[in-house]
Amino acid sequence: MRPPTTVGIIYPGHAAEDEYAAAAGPLGVRLPVAHVYGTDLHAVPELLDLGAPQRLAGGAAALAAHRPQSVMWACTSGSFVFGHDGARQQVTELARVTGVPTSSTSIAFVAALAALGVTRVAVAASYPDDVAACFVEYLASAGVEVVATGSAGILSAAEVGLLRPAEVRDLATAHDHPDAAALLVPDTAMRTLSVLPELEAQLGKPVLTANQVTIWQGLRLAGATPSRPDLGTLFTRRQDHAPQ
């Protein structure tokens, strides 16, 4: 019997990492999590430090015993603050350490949009305005038009992790836009998987969230594309395997 597909998750601090364990069983895969630590402030200097090569290398080393087929840096802000080219360089350097296909949540968002054929989006961000603006710039550099952006102004990942499902739904729906073909919710500290079906049904469009796209991209890089309608439109459309 073939062992289950294993995607290693490098996760910053503690907030919503339980979403990976919750998704792994229904998907029939393994999503082991290795934690890396720095400040959890949503501020550009701190985020640049959080995504530093030596920190991520430590997370990769902690995952090695699990023998993952791919590895994901499960942090949106700790990747997009480096800009488009910097985010690519970040995972290129990390891949040299992991020895397997490696990506990040920011890159996963762009890959997911390409897989769905979407180029116009709205963003419902938990971050302060300046950090949310960095995400918009990152998307623009990847050819994605952001027609509306909302920022909740939450200063730390720990605070985001305390949001209740109803608060997550309200944040998402408040910042959708009729001209957007998809809504993006970019924070791996936010628990979103349980509300995805309801959000997509209410908005009538794909909703892409940070932990969702991280899992999808990791499985894709590992050569697995399971179908799980409860994880949103992204997990119902069969996609070709592709490099990061």
PDB file of C-alpha atoms in Angstrom:
ATOM      1  CA  MET A   1       0.000   0.000   0.000  1.00  0.00           C
ATOM      2  CA  ARG A   2       1.358   3.386  -0.996  1.00  0.00           C
ATOM      3  CA  PRO A   3       2.058   5.764   1.878  1.00  0.00           C
ATOM      4  CA  PRO A   4      -0.066   8.923   1.854  1.00  0.00           C
ATOM      5  CA  THR A   5       1.181  12.037   0.114  1.00  0.00           C
ATOM      6  CA  THR A   6       3.077  14.185   2.597  1.00  0.00           C
ATOM      7  CA  VAL A   7       3.334  17.963   2.337  1.00  0.00           C
ATOM      8  CA  GLY A   8       5.549  19.623   4.923  1.00  0.00           C
ATOM      9  CA  ILE A   9       4.198  22.881   6.336  1.00  0.00           C
ATOM     10  CA  ILE A  10       6.513  25.551   7.758  1.00  0.00           C
ATOM     11  CA  TYR A  11       4.211  27.675   9.894  1.00  0.00           C
ATOM     12  CA  PRO A  12       4.963  30.933  11.738  1.00  0.00           C
ATOM     13  CA  GLY A  13       4.204  30.817  15.445  1.00  0.00           C
ATOM     14  CA  HIS A  14       0.793  29.547  16.577  1.00  0.00           C
ATOM     15  CA  ALA A  15      -2.614  30.705  15.398  1.00  0.00           C
ATOM     16  CA  ALA A  16      -4.605  28.558  12.940  1.00  0.00           C
ATOM     17  CA  GLU A  17      -2.222  25.670  12.253  1.00  0.00           C
ATOM     18  CA  ASP A  18      -4.940  23.245  13.396  1.00  0.00           C
ATOM     19  CA  GLU A  19      -6.553  23.742   9.969  1.00  0.00           C
ATOM     20  CA  TYR A  20      -3.840  21.553   8.451  1.00  0.00           C
ATOM     21  CA  ALA A  21      -4.587  18.623  10.745  1.00  0.00           C
ATOM     22  CA  ALA A  22      -8.321  19.118  10.160  1.00  0.00           C
ATOM     23  CA  ALA A  23      -7.889  18.997   6.375  1.00  0.00           C
ATOM     24  CA  ALA A  24      -5.366  16.140   6.250  1.00  0.00           C
ATOM     25  CA  GLY A  25      -7.727  13.343   7.297  1.00  0.00           C
ATOM     26  CA  PRO A  26     -10.550  14.044   4.821  1.00  0.00           C
ATOM     27  CA  LEU A  27      -7.986  14.565   2.046  1.00  0.00           C
ATOM     28  CA  GLY A  28      -6.192  11.318   2.888  1.00  0.00           C
ATOM     29  CA  VAL A  29      -2.811  13.036   3.100  1.00  0.00           C
ATOM     30  CA  ARG A  30      -0.266  14.016   5.723  1.00  0.00           C
ATOM     31  CA  LEU A  31       0.372  17.697   6.484  1.00  0.00           C
ATOM     32  CA  PRO A  32       2.999  17.772   9.262  1.00  0.00           C
ATOM     33  CA  VAL A  33       3.677  21.237  10.666  1.00  0.00           C
ATOM     34  CA  ALA A  34       7.029  22.653  11.783  1.00  0.00           C
ATOM     35  CA  HIS A  35       6.868  25.983  13.613  1.00  0.00           C
ATOM     36  CA  VAL A  36       9.247  28.893  13.175  1.00  0.00           C
ATOM     37  CA  TYR A  37       9.262  31.818  15.550  1.00  0.00           C
ATOM     38  CA  GLY A  38       9.713  35.557  15.361  1.00  0.00           C
ATOM     39  CA  THR A  39       7.479  38.450  16.268  1.00  0.00           C
ATOM     40  CA  ASP A  40       3.915  37.971  15.033  1.00  0.00           C
ATOM     41  CA  LEU A  41       3.347  41.652  14.285  1.00  0.00           C
ATOM     42  CA  HIS A  42       1.855  42.568  10.929  1.00  0.00           C
ATOM     43  CA  ALA A  43       4.573  45.116  10.200  1.00  0.00           C
ATOM     44  CA  VAL A  44       6.947  45.078   7.229  1.00  0.00           C
ATOM     45  CA  PRO A  45      10.321  44.993   9.079  1.00  0.00           C
ATOM     46  CA  GLU A  46       9.150  42.190  11.351  1.00  0.00           C
ATOM     47  CA  LEU A  47       7.734  40.236   8.416  1.00  0.00           C
ATOM     48  CA  LEU A  48      10.995  40.524   6.491  1.00  0.00           C
ATOM     49  CA  ASP A  49      12.768  39.072   9.513  1.00  0.00           C
ATOM     50  CA  LEU A  50      10.178  36.319   9.873  1.00  0.00           C
ATOM     51  CA  GLY A  51      10.810  35.138   6.314  1.00  0.00           C
ATOM     52  CA  ALA A  52      14.611  35.183   6.590  1.00  0.00           C
ATOM     53  CA  PRO A  53      16.440  32.240   4.967  1.00  0.00           C
ATOM     54  CA  GLN A  54      18.016  30.908   8.151  1.00  0.00           C
ATOM     55  CA  ARG A  55      14.660  30.820   9.934  1.00  0.00           C
ATOM     56  CA  LEU A  56      12.972  28.918   7.112  1.00  0.00           C
ATOM     57  CA  ALA A  57      15.923  26.536   6.848  1.00  0.00           C
ATOM     58  CA  GLY A  58      15.344  25.628  10.480  1.00  0.00           C
ATOM     59  CA  GLY A  59      11.734  24.796   9.720  1.00  0.00           C
ATOM     60  CA  ALA A  60      12.782  22.659   6.773  1.00  0.00           C
ATOM     61  CA  ALA A  61      15.223  20.740   8.961  1.00  0.00           C
ATOM     62  CA  ALA A  62      12.447  20.019  11.460  1.00  0.00           C
ATOM     63  CA  LEU A  63      10.314  18.536   8.655  1.00  0.00           C
ATOM     64  CA  ALA A  64      13.019  16.291   7.204  1.00  0.00           C
ATOM     65  CA  ALA A  65      12.088  13.277   9.337  1.00  0.00           C
ATOM     66  CA  HIS A  66       8.614  13.283   7.741  1.00  0.00           C
ATOM     67  CA  ARG A  67      10.134  12.858   4.238  1.00  0.00           C
ATOM     68  CA  PRO A  68       7.727  15.278   2.549  1.00  0.00           C
ATOM     69  CA  GLN A  69       7.194  15.207  -1.208  1.00  0.00           C
ATOM     70  CA  SER A  70       6.857  18.999  -1.140  1.00  0.00           C
ATOM     71  CA  VAL A  71       7.244  21.815   1.387  1.00  0.00           C
ATOM     72  CA  MET A  72       5.233  24.998   1.823  1.00  0.00           C
ATOM     73  CA  TRP A  73       6.178  28.219   3.623  1.00  0.00           C
ATOM     74  CA  ALA A  74       2.711  28.780   5.074  1.00  0.00           C
ATOM     75  CA  CYS A  75       2.849  32.515   5.510  1.00  0.00           C
ATOM     76  CA  THR A  76       1.341  35.034   3.115  1.00  0.00           C
ATOM     77  CA  SER A  77       2.701  38.277   4.544  1.00  0.00           C
ATOM     78  CA  GLY A  78       6.098  36.720   5.292  1.00  0.00           C
ATOM     79  CA  SER A  79       6.475  36.056   1.575  1.00  0.00           C
ATOM     80  CA  PHE A  80       4.749  38.882  -0.324  1.00  0.00           C
ATOM     81  CA  VAL A  81       6.615  41.598   1.634  1.00  0.00           C
ATOM     82  CA  PHE A  82       9.696  40.533  -0.320  1.00  0.00           C
ATOM     83  CA  GLY A  83       7.983  41.520  -3.585  1.00  0.00           C
ATOM     84  CA  HIS A  84       7.375  39.302  -6.603  1.00  0.00           C
ATOM     85  CA  ASP A  85      11.012  38.534  -7.373  1.00  0.00           C
ATOM     86  CA  GLY A  86      11.965  38.331  -3.709  1.00  0.00           C
ATOM     87  CA  ALA A  87       9.212  35.818  -2.972  1.00  0.00           C
ATOM     88  CA  ARG A  88      10.451  33.642  -5.829  1.00  0.00           C
ATOM     89  CA  GLN A  89      14.009  33.883  -4.561  1.00  0.00           C
ATOM     90  CA  GLN A  90      12.829  33.012  -1.055  1.00  0.00           C
ATOM     91  CA  VAL A  91      11.383  29.671  -2.146  1.00  0.00           C
ATOM     92  CA  THR A  92      14.265  28.967  -4.527  1.00  0.00           C
ATOM     93  CA  GLU A  93      16.679  29.227  -1.611  1.00  0.00           C
ATOM     94  CA  LEU A  94      14.384  27.164   0.593  1.00  0.00           C
ATOM     95  CA  ALA A  95      14.089  24.464  -2.081  1.00  0.00           C
ATOM     96  CA  ARG A  96      17.867  24.027  -1.992  1.00  0.00           C
ATOM     97  CA  VAL A  97      17.490  23.125   1.678  1.00  0.00           C
ATOM     98  CA  THR A  98      14.412  20.913   1.379  1.00  0.00           C
ATOM     99  CA  GLY A  99      15.501  19.078  -1.776  1.00  0.00           C
ATOM    100  CA  VAL A 100      11.857  18.824  -2.895  1.00  0.00           C
ATOM    101  CA  PRO A 101       9.430  21.148  -4.727  1.00  0.00           C
ATOM    102  CA  THR A 102       8.877  24.123  -2.448  1.00  0.00           C
ATOM    103  CA  SER A 103       6.575  27.138  -2.546  1.00  0.00           C
ATOM    104  CA  SER A 104       4.862  29.723  -0.340  1.00  0.00           C
ATOM    105  CA  THR A 105       1.352  30.930   0.331  1.00  0.00           C
ATOM    106  CA  SER A 106       1.782  34.099  -1.730  1.00  0.00           C
ATOM    107  CA  ILE A 107       2.953  32.127  -4.748  1.00  0.00           C
ATOM    108  CA  ALA A 108       0.114  29.675  -4.133  1.00  0.00           C
ATOM    109  CA  PHE A 109      -2.455  32.467  -4.433  1.00  0.00           C
ATOM    110  CA  VAL A 110      -1.128  33.422  -7.858  1.00  0.00           C
ATOM    111  CA  ALA A 111      -0.983  29.785  -8.971  1.00  0.00           C
ATOM    112  CA  ALA A 112      -4.554  29.197  -7.797  1.00  0.00           C
ATOM    113  CA  LEU A 113      -5.825  32.234  -9.688  1.00  0.00           C
ATOM    114  CA  ALA A 114      -4.059  31.048 -12.837  1.00  0.00           C
ATOM    115  CA  ALA A 115      -5.566  27.574 -12.432  1.00  0.00           C
ATOM    116  CA  LEU A 116      -9.048  29.105 -12.167  1.00  0.00           C
ATOM    117  CA  GLY A 117      -8.446  31.550 -15.009  1.00  0.00           C
ATOM    118  CA  VAL A 118      -9.106  34.556 -12.768  1.00  0.00           C
ATOM    119  CA  THR A 119      -7.346  37.914 -13.170  1.00  0.00           C
ATOM    120  CA  ARG A 120      -9.662  40.332 -11.316  1.00  0.00           C
ATOM    121  CA  VAL A 121     -10.083  39.956  -7.568  1.00  0.00           C
ATOM    122  CA  ALA A 122     -11.155  41.605  -4.357  1.00  0.00           C
ATOM    123  CA  VAL A 123      -9.019  41.286  -1.215  1.00  0.00           C
ATOM    124  CA  ALA A 124     -10.356  40.977   2.332  1.00  0.00           C
ATOM    125  CA  ALA A 125      -7.221  41.405   4.429  1.00  0.00           C
ATOM    126  CA  SER A 126      -6.771  41.157   8.167  1.00  0.00           C
ATOM    127  CA  TYR A 127      -3.629  43.303   8.008  1.00  0.00           C
ATOM    128  CA  PRO A 128      -3.049  47.024   8.568  1.00  0.00           C
ATOM    129  CA  ASP A 129      -3.359  49.132   5.424  1.00  0.00           C
ATOM    130  CA  ASP A 130       0.359  49.309   4.596  1.00  0.00           C
ATOM    131  CA  VAL A 131       0.807  45.537   4.740  1.00  0.00           C
ATOM    132  CA  ALA A 132      -2.365  44.956   2.708  1.00  0.00           C
ATOM    133  CA  ALA A 133      -0.987  47.401   0.128  1.00  0.00           C
ATOM    134  CA  CYS A 134       2.118  45.209  -0.195  1.00  0.00           C
ATOM    135  CA  PHE A 135      -0.126  42.258  -1.071  1.00  0.00           C
ATOM    136  CA  VAL A 136      -1.951  44.316  -3.696  1.00  0.00           C
ATOM    137  CA  GLU A 137       1.410  45.329  -5.204  1.00  0.00           C
ATOM    138  CA  TYR A 138       2.551  41.726  -5.199  1.00  0.00           C
ATOM    139  CA  LEU A 139      -0.594  40.616  -7.036  1.00  0.00           C
ATOM    140  CA  ALA A 140      -0.273  43.447  -9.552  1.00  0.00           C
ATOM    141  CA  SER A 141       3.298  42.389 -10.336  1.00  0.00           C
ATOM    142  CA  ALA A 142       1.899  38.945 -11.136  1.00  0.00           C
ATOM    143  CA  GLY A 143      -0.689  40.373 -13.534  1.00  0.00           C
ATOM    144  CA  VAL A 144      -3.657  40.247 -11.137  1.00  0.00           C
ATOM    145  CA  GLU A 145      -5.957  43.286 -10.961  1.00  0.00           C
ATOM    146  CA  VAL A 146      -7.320  44.083  -7.500  1.00  0.00           C
ATOM    147  CA  VAL A 147     -10.626  45.934  -7.912  1.00  0.00           C
ATOM    148  CA  ALA A 148     -11.261  46.383  -4.177  1.00  0.00           C
ATOM    149  CA  THR A 149      -9.269  46.004  -0.966  1.00  0.00           C
ATOM    150  CA  GLY A 150     -10.424  45.967   2.627  1.00  0.00           C
ATOM    151  CA  SER A 151      -8.105  45.989   5.646  1.00  0.00           C
ATOM    152  CA  ALA A 152      -9.212  45.001   9.138  1.00  0.00           C
ATOM    153  CA  GLY A 153      -6.140  46.606  10.681  1.00  0.00           C
ATOM    154  CA  ILE A 154      -5.368  43.704  13.021  1.00  0.00           C
ATOM    155  CA  LEU A 155      -1.849  44.113  14.372  1.00  0.00           C
ATOM    156  CA  SER A 156      -0.850  40.538  15.195  1.00  0.00           C
ATOM    157  CA  ALA A 157      -1.353  36.990  13.978  1.00  0.00           C
ATOM    158  CA  ALA A 158      -2.402  35.923  17.474  1.00  0.00           C
ATOM    159  CA  GLU A 159      -5.342  38.337  17.332  1.00  0.00           C
ATOM    160  CA  VAL A 160      -6.357  37.041  13.907  1.00  0.00           C
ATOM    161  CA  GLY A 161      -6.359  33.500  15.250  1.00  0.00           C
ATOM    162  CA  LEU A 162      -9.011  34.484  17.792  1.00  0.00           C
ATOM    163  CA  LEU A 163     -11.564  35.527  15.161  1.00  0.00           C
ATOM    164  CA  ARG A 164     -14.777  33.508  15.342  1.00  0.00           C
ATOM    165  CA  PRO A 165     -16.329  31.990  12.181  1.00  0.00           C
ATOM    166  CA  ALA A 166     -19.011  34.673  12.062  1.00  0.00           C
ATOM    167  CA  GLU A 167     -16.343  37.384  12.226  1.00  0.00           C
ATOM    168  CA  VAL A 168     -14.397  35.731   9.407  1.00  0.00           C
ATOM    169  CA  ARG A 169     -17.551  35.573   7.281  1.00  0.00           C
ATOM    170  CA  ASP A 170     -18.336  39.219   7.995  1.00  0.00           C
ATOM    171  CA  LEU A 171     -14.803  40.330   7.115  1.00  0.00           C
ATOM    172  CA  ALA A 172     -14.896  38.417   3.845  1.00  0.00           C
ATOM    173  CA  THR A 173     -18.345  39.461   2.671  1.00  0.00           C
ATOM    174  CA  ALA A 174     -17.845  43.106   3.635  1.00  0.00           C
ATOM    175  CA  HIS A 175     -14.932  43.441   1.236  1.00  0.00           C
ATOM    176  CA  ASP A 176     -16.196  41.595  -1.835  1.00  0.00           C
ATOM    177  CA  HIS A 177     -16.865  43.574  -5.018  1.00  0.00           C
ATOM    178  CA  PRO A 178     -19.248  42.782  -7.899  1.00  0.00           C
ATOM    179  CA  ASP A 179     -16.472  43.287 -10.474  1.00  0.00           C
ATOM    180  CA  ALA A 180     -14.219  40.713  -8.790  1.00  0.00           C
ATOM    181  CA  ALA A 181     -14.228  37.180 -10.208  1.00  0.00           C
ATOM    182  CA  ALA A 182     -12.839  35.825  -6.920  1.00  0.00           C
ATOM    183  CA  LEU A 183     -12.354  36.956  -3.340  1.00  0.00           C
ATOM    184  CA  LEU A 184      -8.969  36.517  -1.635  1.00  0.00           C
ATOM    185  CA  VAL A 185      -8.543  36.216   2.147  1.00  0.00           C
ATOM    186  CA  PRO A 186      -4.769  36.257   2.715  1.00  0.00           C
ATOM    187  CA  ASP A 187      -3.743  35.263   6.240  1.00  0.00           C
ATOM    188  CA  THR A 188      -2.714  31.771   7.402  1.00  0.00           C
ATOM    189  CA  ALA A 189      -3.446  32.916  10.968  1.00  0.00           C
ATOM    190  CA  MET A 190      -7.157  33.018  10.100  1.00  0.00           C
ATOM    191  CA  ARG A 191      -9.362  29.916  10.320  1.00  0.00           C
ATOM    192  CA  THR A 192     -11.342  29.901   7.093  1.00  0.00           C
ATOM    193  CA  LEU A 193     -11.762  26.317   5.905  1.00  0.00           C
ATOM    194  CA  SER A 194     -15.022  25.667   7.765  1.00  0.00           C
ATOM    195  CA  VAL A 195     -16.721  28.724   6.273  1.00  0.00           C
ATOM    196  CA  LEU A 196     -15.584  28.295   2.660  1.00  0.00           C
ATOM    197  CA  PRO A 197     -18.709  26.519   1.313  1.00  0.00           C
ATOM    198  CA  GLU A 198     -21.006  29.092   2.894  1.00  0.00           C
ATOM    199  CA  LEU A 199     -18.945  32.015   1.622  1.00  0.00           C
ATOM    200  CA  GLU A 200     -18.838  30.728  -1.935  1.00  0.00           C
ATOM    201  CA  ALA A 201     -22.560  30.030  -1.918  1.00  0.00           C
ATOM    202  CA  GLN A 202     -23.315  33.507  -0.571  1.00  0.00           C
ATOM    203  CA  LEU A 203     -20.976  35.372  -2.925  1.00  0.00           C
ATOM    204  CA  GLY A 204     -21.465  33.195  -5.998  1.00  0.00           C
ATOM    205  CA  LYS A 205     -17.749  33.081  -6.831  1.00  0.00           C
ATOM    206  CA  PRO A 206     -14.559  31.297  -5.800  1.00  0.00           C
ATOM    207  CA  VAL A 207     -13.137  32.285  -2.432  1.00  0.00           C
ATOM    208  CA  LEU A 208      -9.422  31.669  -1.985  1.00  0.00           C
ATOM    209  CA  THR A 209      -8.004  31.658   1.533  1.00  0.00           C
ATOM    210  CA  ALA A 210      -4.453  31.339   2.762  1.00  0.00           C
ATOM    211  CA  ASN A 211      -4.502  27.894   4.357  1.00  0.00           C
ATOM    212  CA  GLN A 212      -6.662  26.546   1.523  1.00  0.00           C
ATOM    213  CA  VAL A 213      -4.301  27.635  -1.267  1.00  0.00           C
ATOM    214  CA  THR A 214      -1.269  26.521   0.759  1.00  0.00           C
ATOM    215  CA  ILE A 215      -2.634  22.987   1.020  1.00  0.00           C
ATOM    216  CA  TRP A 216      -3.683  22.957  -2.645  1.00  0.00           C
ATOM    217  CA  GLN A 217      -0.310  24.159  -3.895  1.00  0.00           C
ATOM    218  CA  GLY A 218       1.602  21.732  -1.695  1.00  0.00           C
ATOM    219  CA  LEU A 219      -0.435  18.784  -2.932  1.00  0.00           C
ATOM    220  CA  ARG A 220      -0.131  19.961  -6.517  1.00  0.00           C
ATOM    221  CA  LEU A 221       3.634  20.149  -6.237  1.00  0.00           C
ATOM    222  CA  ALA A 222       3.644  16.663  -4.707  1.00  0.00           C
ATOM    223  CA  GLY A 223       1.652  15.316  -7.672  1.00  0.00           C
ATOM    224  CA  ALA A 224      -1.680  14.926  -5.897  1.00  0.00           C
ATOM    225  CA  THR A 225      -4.922  16.722  -6.731  1.00  0.00           C
ATOM    226  CA  PRO A 226      -7.697  15.323  -4.519  1.00  0.00           C
ATOM    227  CA  SER A 227     -11.232  16.616  -4.953  1.00  0.00           C
ATOM    228  CA  ARG A 228     -12.901  18.055  -1.843  1.00  0.00           C
ATOM    229  CA  PRO A 229     -15.911  20.288  -2.559  1.00  0.00           C
ATOM    230  CA  ASP A 230     -15.988  21.343   1.105  1.00  0.00           C
ATOM    231  CA  LEU A 231     -12.633  23.070   0.525  1.00  0.00           C
ATOM    232  CA  GLY A 232     -14.053  25.338  -2.153  1.00  0.00           C
ATOM    233  CA  THR A 233     -14.094  25.658  -5.917  1.00  0.00           C
ATOM    234  CA  LEU A 234     -10.323  25.335  -6.053  1.00  0.00           C
ATOM    235  CA  PHE A 235     -10.609  21.720  -4.897  1.00  0.00           C
ATOM    236  CA  THR A 236     -13.386  20.772  -7.324  1.00  0.00           C
ATOM    237  CA  ARG A 237     -11.664  21.589 -10.605  1.00  0.00           C
ATOM    238  CA  ARG A 238      -9.133  19.086 -11.811  1.00  0.00           C
ATOM    239  CA  GLN A 239      -5.836  20.771 -12.561  1.00  0.00           C
ATOM    240  CA  ASP A 240      -2.683  19.597 -14.280  1.00  0.00           C
ATOM    241  CA  HIS A 241       0.338  19.046 -12.067  1.00  0.00           C
ATOM    242  CA  ALA A 242       2.762  21.895 -12.506  1.00  0.00           C
ATOM    243  CA  PRO A 243       5.988  23.231 -11.048  1.00  0.00           C
ATOM    244  CA  GLN A 244       5.955  26.022  -8.451  1.00  0.00           C
TER     245      GLN A 244
END
